mmCIF file of C-alpha atoms in Angstrom:
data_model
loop_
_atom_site.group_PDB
_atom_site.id
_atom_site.type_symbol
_atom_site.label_atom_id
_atom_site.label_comp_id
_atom_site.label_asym_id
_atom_site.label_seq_id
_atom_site.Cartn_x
_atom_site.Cartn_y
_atom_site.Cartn_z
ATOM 1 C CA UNK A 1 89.302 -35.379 113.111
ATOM 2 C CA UNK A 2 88.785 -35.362 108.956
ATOM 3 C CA UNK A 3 92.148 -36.448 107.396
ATOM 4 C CA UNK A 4 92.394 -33.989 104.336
ATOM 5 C CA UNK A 5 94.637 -36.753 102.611
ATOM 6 C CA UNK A 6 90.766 -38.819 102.394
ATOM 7 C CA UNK A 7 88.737 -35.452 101.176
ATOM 8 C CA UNK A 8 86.652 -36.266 98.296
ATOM 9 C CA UNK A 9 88.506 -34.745 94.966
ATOM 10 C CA UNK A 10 85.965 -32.712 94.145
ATOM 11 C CA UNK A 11 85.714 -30.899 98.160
ATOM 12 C CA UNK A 12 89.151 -30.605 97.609
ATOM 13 C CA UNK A 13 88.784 -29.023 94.139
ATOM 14 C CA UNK A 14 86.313 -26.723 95.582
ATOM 15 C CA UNK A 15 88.656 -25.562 98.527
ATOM 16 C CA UNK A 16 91.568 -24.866 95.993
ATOM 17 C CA UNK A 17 89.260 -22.782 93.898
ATOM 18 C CA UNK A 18 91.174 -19.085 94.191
ATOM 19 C CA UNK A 19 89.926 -16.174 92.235
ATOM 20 C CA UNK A 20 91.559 -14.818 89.135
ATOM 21 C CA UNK A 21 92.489 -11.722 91.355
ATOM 22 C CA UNK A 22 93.718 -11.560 94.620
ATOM 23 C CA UNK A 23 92.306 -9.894 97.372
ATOM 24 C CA UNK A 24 92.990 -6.244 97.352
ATOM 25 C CA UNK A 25 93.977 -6.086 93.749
ATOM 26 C CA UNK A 26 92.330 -2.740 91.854
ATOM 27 C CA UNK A 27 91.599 -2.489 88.546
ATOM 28 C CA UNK A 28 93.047 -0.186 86.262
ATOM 29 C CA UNK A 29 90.225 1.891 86.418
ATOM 30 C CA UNK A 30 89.823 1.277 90.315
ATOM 31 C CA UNK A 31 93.642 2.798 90.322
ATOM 32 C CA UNK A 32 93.453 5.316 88.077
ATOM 33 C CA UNK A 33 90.847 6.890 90.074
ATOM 34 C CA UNK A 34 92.880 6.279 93.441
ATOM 35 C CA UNK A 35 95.861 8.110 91.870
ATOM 36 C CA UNK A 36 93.458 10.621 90.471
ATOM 37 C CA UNK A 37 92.247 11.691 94.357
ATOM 38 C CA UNK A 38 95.541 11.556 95.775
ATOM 39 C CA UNK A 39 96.607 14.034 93.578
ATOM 40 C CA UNK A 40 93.549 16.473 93.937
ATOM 41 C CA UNK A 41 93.821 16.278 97.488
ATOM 42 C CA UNK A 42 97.685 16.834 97.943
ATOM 43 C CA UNK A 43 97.261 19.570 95.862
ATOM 44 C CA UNK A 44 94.423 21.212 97.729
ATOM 45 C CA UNK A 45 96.516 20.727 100.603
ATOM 46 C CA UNK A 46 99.849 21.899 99.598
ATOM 47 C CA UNK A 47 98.486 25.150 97.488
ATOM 48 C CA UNK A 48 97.565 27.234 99.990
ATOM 49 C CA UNK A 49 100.854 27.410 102.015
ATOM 50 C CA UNK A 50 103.015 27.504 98.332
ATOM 51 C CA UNK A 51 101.107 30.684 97.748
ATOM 52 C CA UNK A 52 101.456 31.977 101.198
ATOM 53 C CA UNK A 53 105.096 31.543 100.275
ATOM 54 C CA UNK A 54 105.025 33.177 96.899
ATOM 55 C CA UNK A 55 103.278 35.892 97.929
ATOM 56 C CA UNK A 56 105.577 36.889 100.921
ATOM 57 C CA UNK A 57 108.380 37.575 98.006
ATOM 58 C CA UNK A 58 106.429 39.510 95.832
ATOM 59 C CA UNK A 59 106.172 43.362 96.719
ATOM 60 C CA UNK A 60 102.896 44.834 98.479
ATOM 61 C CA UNK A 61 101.745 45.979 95.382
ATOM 62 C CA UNK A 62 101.246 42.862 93.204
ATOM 63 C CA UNK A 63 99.807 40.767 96.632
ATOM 64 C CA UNK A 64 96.961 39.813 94.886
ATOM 65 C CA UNK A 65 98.551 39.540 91.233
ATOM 66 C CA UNK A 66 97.475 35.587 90.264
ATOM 67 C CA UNK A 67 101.067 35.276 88.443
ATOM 68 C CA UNK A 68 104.179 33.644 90.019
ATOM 69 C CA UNK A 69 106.584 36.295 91.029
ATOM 70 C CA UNK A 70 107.739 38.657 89.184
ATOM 71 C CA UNK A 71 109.889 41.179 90.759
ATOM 72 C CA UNK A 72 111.825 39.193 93.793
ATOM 73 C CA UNK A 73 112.089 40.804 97.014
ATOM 74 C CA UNK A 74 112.781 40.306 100.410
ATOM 75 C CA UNK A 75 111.359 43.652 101.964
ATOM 76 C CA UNK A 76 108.329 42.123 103.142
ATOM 77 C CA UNK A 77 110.658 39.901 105.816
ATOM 78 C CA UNK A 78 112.646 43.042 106.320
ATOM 79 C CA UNK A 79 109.466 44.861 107.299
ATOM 80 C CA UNK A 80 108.805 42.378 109.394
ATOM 81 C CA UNK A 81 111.503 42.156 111.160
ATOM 82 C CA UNK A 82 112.720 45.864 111.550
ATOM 83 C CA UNK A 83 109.830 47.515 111.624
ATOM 84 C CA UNK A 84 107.175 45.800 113.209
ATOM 85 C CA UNK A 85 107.330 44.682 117.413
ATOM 86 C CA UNK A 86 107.827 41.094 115.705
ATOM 87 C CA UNK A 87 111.012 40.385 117.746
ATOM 88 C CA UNK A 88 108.993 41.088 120.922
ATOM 89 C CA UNK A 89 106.298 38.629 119.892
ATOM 90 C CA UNK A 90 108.627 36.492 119.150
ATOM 91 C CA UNK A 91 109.803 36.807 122.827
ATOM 92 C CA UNK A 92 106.804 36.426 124.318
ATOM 93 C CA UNK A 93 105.622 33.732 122.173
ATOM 94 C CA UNK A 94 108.998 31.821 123.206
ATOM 95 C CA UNK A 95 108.554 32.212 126.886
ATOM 96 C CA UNK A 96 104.334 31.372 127.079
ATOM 97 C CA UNK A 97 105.044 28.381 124.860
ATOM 98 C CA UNK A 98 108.116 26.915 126.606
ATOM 99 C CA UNK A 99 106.539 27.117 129.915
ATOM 100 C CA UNK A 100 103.111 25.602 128.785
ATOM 101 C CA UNK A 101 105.286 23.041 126.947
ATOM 102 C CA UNK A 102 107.182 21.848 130.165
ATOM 103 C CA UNK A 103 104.560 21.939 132.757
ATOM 104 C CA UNK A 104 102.039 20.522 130.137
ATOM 105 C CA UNK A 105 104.474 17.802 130.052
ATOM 106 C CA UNK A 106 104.848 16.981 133.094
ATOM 107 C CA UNK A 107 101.294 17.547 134.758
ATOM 108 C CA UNK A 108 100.283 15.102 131.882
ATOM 109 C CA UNK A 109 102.341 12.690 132.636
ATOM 110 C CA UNK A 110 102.087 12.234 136.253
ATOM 111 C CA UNK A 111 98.205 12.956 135.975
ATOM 112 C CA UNK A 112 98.368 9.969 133.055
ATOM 113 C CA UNK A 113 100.556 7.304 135.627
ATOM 114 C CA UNK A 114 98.645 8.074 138.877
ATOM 115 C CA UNK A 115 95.273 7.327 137.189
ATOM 116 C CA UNK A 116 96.804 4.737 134.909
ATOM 117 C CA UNK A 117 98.549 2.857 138.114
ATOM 118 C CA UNK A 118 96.456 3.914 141.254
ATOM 119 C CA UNK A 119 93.141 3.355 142.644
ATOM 120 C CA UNK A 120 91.854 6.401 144.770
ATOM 121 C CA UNK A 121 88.471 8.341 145.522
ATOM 122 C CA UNK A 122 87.196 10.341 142.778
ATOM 123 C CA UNK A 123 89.518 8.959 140.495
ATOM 124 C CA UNK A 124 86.101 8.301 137.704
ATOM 125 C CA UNK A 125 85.172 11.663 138.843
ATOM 126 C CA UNK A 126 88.343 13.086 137.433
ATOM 127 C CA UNK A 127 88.536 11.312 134.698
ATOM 128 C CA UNK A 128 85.151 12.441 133.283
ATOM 129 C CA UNK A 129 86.308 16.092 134.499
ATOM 130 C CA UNK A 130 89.121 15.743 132.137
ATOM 131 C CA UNK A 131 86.826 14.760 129.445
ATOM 132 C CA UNK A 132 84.002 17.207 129.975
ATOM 133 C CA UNK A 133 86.795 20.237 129.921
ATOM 134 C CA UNK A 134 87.117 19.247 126.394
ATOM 135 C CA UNK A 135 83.341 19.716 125.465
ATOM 136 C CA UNK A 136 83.715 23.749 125.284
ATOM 137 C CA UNK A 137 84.031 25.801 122.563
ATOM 138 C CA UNK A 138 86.923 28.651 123.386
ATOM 139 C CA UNK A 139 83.983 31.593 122.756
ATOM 140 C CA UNK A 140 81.941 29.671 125.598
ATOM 141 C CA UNK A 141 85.270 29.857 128.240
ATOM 142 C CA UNK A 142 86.956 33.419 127.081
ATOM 143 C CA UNK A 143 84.480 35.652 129.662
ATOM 144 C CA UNK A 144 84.948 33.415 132.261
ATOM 145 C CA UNK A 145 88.492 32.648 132.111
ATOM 146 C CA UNK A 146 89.142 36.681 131.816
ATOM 147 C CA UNK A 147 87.121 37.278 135.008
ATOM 148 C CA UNK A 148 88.858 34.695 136.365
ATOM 149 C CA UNK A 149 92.179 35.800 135.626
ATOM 150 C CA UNK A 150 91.695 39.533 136.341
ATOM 151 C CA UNK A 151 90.219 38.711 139.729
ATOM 152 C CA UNK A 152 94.423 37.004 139.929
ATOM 153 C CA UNK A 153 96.051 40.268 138.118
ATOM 154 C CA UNK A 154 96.956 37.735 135.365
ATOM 155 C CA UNK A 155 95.940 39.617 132.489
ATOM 156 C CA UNK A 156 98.424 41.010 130.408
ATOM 157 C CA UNK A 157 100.545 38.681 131.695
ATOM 158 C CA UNK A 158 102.284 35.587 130.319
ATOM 159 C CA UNK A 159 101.544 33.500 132.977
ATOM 160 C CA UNK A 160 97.753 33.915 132.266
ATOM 161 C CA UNK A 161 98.369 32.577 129.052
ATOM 162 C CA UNK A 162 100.087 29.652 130.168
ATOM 163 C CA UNK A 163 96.974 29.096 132.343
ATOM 164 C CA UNK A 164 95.434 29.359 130.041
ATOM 165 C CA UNK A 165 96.544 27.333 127.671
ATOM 166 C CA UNK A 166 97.395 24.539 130.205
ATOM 167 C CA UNK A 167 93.881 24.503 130.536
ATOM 168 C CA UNK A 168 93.229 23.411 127.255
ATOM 169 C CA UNK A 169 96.095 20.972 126.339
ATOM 170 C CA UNK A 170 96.767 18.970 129.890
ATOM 171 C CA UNK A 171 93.000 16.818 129.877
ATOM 172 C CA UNK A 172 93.722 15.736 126.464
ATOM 173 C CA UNK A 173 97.043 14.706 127.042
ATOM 174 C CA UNK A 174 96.548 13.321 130.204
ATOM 175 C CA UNK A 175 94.049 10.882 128.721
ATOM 176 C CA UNK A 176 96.361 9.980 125.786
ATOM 177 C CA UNK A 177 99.066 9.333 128.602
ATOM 178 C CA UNK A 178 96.983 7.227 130.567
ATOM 179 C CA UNK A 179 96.437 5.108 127.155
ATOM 180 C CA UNK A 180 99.706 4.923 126.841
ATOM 181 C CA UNK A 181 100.631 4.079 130.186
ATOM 182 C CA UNK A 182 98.292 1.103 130.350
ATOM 183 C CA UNK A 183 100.144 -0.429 127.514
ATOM 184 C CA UNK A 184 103.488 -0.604 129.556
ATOM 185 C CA UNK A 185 103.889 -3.364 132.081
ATOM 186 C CA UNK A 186 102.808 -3.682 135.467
ATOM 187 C CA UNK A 187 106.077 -5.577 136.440
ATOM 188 C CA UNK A 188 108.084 -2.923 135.609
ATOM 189 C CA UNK A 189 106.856 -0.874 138.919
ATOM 190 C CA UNK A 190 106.679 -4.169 140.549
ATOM 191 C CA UNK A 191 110.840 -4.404 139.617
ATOM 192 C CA UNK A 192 111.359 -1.074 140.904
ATOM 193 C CA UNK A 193 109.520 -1.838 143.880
ATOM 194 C CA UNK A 194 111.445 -4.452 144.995
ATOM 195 C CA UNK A 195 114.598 -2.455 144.103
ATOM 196 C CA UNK A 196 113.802 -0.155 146.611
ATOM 197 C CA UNK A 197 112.313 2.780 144.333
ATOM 198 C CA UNK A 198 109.181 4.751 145.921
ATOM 199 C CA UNK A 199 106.780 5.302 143.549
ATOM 200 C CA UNK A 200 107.980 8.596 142.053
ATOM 201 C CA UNK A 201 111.054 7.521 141.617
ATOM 202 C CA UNK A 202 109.593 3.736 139.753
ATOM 203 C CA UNK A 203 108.072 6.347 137.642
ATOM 204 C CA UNK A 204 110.884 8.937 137.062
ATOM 205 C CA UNK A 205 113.413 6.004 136.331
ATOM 206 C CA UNK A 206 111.884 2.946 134.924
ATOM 207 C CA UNK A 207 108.349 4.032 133.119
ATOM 208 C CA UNK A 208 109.096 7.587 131.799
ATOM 209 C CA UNK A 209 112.055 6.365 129.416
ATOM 210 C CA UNK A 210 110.103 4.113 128.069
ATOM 211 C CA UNK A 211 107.337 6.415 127.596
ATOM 212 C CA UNK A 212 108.859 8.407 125.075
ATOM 213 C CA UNK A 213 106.852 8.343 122.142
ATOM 214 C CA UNK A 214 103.532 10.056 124.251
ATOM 215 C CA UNK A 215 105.865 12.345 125.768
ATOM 216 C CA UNK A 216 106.778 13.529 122.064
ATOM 217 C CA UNK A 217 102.801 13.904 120.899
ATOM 218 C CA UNK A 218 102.234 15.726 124.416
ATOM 219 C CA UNK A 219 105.092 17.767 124.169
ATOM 220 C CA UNK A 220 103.877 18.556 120.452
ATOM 221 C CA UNK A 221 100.325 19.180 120.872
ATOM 222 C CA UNK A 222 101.284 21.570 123.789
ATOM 223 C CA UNK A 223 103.599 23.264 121.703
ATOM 224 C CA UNK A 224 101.539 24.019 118.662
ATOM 225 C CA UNK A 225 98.396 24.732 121.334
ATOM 226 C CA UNK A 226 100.662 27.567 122.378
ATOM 227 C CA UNK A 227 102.467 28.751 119.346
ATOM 228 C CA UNK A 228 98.987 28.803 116.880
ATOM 229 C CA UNK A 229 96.143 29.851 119.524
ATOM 230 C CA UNK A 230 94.974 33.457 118.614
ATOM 231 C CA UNK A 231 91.439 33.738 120.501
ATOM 232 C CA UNK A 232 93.154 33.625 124.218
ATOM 233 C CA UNK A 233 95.893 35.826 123.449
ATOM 234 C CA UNK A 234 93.798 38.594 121.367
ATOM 235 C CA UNK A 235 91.688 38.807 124.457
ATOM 236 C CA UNK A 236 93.907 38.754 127.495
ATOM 237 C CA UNK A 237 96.675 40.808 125.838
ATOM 238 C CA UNK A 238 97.017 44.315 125.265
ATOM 239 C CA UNK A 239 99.737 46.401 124.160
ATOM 240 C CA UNK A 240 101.742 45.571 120.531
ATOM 241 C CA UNK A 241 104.569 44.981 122.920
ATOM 242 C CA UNK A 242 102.587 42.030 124.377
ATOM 243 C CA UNK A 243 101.484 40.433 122.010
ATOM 244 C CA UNK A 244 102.319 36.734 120.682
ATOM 245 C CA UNK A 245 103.026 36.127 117.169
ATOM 246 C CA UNK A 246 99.629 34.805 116.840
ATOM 247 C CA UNK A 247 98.101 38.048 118.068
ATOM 248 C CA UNK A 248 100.527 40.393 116.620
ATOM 249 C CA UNK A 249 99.581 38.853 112.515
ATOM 250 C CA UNK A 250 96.068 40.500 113.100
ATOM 251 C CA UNK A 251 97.645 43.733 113.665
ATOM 252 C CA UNK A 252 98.893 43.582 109.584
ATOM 253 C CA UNK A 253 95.093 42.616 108.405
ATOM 254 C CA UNK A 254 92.360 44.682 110.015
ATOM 255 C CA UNK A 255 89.612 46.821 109.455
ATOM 256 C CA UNK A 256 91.792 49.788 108.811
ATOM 257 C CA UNK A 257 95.378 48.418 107.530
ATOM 258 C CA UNK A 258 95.503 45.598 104.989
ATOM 259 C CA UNK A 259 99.272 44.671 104.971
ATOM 260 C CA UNK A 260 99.280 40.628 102.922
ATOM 261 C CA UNK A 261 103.091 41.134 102.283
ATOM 262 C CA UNK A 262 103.844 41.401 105.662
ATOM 263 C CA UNK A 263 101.418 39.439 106.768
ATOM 264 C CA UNK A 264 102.413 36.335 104.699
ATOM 265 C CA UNK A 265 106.037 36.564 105.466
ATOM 266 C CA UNK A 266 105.706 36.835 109.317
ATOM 267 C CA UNK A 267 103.081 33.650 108.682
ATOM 268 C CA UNK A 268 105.873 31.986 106.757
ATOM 269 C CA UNK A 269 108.328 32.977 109.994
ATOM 270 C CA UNK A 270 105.888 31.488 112.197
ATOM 271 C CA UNK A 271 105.636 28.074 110.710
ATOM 272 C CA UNK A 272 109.234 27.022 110.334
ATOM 273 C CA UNK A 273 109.952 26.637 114.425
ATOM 274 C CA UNK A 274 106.368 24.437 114.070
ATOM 275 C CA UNK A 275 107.850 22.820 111.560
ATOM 276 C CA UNK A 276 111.392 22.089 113.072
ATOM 277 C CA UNK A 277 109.432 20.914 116.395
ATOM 278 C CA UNK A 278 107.049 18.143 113.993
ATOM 279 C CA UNK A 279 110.547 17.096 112.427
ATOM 280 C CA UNK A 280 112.265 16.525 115.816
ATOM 281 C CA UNK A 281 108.939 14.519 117.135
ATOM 282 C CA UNK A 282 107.594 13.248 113.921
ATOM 283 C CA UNK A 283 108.848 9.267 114.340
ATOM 284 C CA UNK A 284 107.294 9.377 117.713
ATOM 285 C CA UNK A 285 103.914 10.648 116.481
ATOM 286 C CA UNK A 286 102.320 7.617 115.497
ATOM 287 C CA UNK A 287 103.709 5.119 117.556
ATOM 288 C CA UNK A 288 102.293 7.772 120.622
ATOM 289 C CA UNK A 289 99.044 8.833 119.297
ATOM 290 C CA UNK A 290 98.438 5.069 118.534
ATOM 291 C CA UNK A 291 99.092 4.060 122.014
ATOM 292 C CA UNK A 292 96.317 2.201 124.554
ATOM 293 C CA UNK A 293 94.223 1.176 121.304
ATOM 294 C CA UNK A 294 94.890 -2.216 121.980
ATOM 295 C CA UNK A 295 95.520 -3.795 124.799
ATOM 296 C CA UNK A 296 97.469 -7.266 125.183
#
């Protein structure tokens, strides 16, 4: 072992040597240029929804007028809302996503524990199942999945959209809850174990509490897979009545009507349930998206 009391002065001098500027100090110019990009892109980002917002006060006529607004109105929301079948989407919107919310939940959970705590056959085979679901594109599955649900009288339907859209959110967030999973103890089921708890009931009453923040990103991504998909429920829905919010904007903006006042206020009705659920969920986010990318 080298004493450093004995070090030659000049080792010693060279070891001490610390540059002028610390590590991960920026120049002025260096920050000036960060600030400069921050700025650009938060206001690329935040323009488009604060005109979406202007422009579902001003009146139809002055939609596309480039000046803040001028006369102040609330008719477009009125139209919305009195006029339109909005309400009904609304309704059916509620009911497709709270189902596809809830079951999404819980098939991802329990898919995420048994694959995260078991050993079975096929269990690699299902896992790359999950994975390969998530290779294609929504134009590649919408024939198929229409056959497929006509040949089950689901069209039309709700439940064929929450089919539908299970089928989309539950391998991704079955994989993000097996990451997550893997990062809470074994001895925890071991405890339960020797408590006397089966293994459904280890899971319901020792792992899922503590699995909160992935149940929050699982419960989220469900929710806005439902409440913002348009393809899927443009093609298996028919009927104004029928519609989901996300189907029902196209009927302002088409190749015959061109509607932007009512279409940007039902947009701006739209996003403030999205944004309540992110503000319930948000503290959870990154803690649970974060989850199983390390490993102790």
């Amino acid at each position: 072992m080298t004493d450093t009391r004995t070090r030659p002065p000049e080792a010693a001098g060279a070891r001490s040597t610390v540059s002028p500027r610390k590590r991960g100090d920026r120049g002025p110019l260096a920050s000036l240029g960060l600030h400069l990009t921050l700025l650009t892109a938060s206001a690329a980002a935040v323009f488009p929804p604060l005109w979406l917002l202007v422009t579902s006060f001003k009146p139809k006529t002055d939609a596309f007028d480039t000046s803040l607004v001028k006369d102040f109105t609330l008719g477009n929301y009125r139209h919305v809302v009195s006029d339109t079948d909005f309400l009904s989407w609304l309704q059916n919107s509620l009911v497709v996503v709270g189902l596809t919310t809830v079951i999404g939940v819980f098939i991802s959970a329990t898919t995420g524990y048994a694959v995260s705590r078991f050993r079975f056959p096929g269990m690699r085979a299902l896992m790359w199942m999950l994975l390969l679901t998530q290779m294609f594109p929504v134009a590649v599955l919408i024939v198929p999945l229409y056959n497929l649900l006509a040949d089950l009288g689901l069209l039309n339907q709700p439940g064929g959209l929450v089919v539908t859209y299970l089928t989309v959110a539950v391998p991704f967030c079955a994989w993000m809850m097996k990451g997550y999973f893997d990062g809470i103890p074994v001895e925890i089921d071991e405890a339960g174990r020797v408590d006397g708890l089966n293994p459904f009931g280890t899971f319901w009453r020792l792992v899922l509490p503590l699995a909160k923040p992935g149940l929050a990103v699982t419960a989220f991504y469900t929710f806005i897979t439902g409440w913002a998909e348009v393809a899927y429920a443009s093609a298996f829905m028919t009927g104004e009545e029928n519609l989901t919010l996300a189907g029902g904007l196209q009927t302002f903006v088409n190749q015959y009507t061109s509607d932007w006042g009512s279409l940007t206020a039902a947009a701006v009705i739209i996003a403030v349930p999205a944004a309540i659920v992110f503000g319930l969920v948000q503290r959870h986010l990154v803690s649970g998206l974060t989850a199983g990318a390390t490993k102790s």
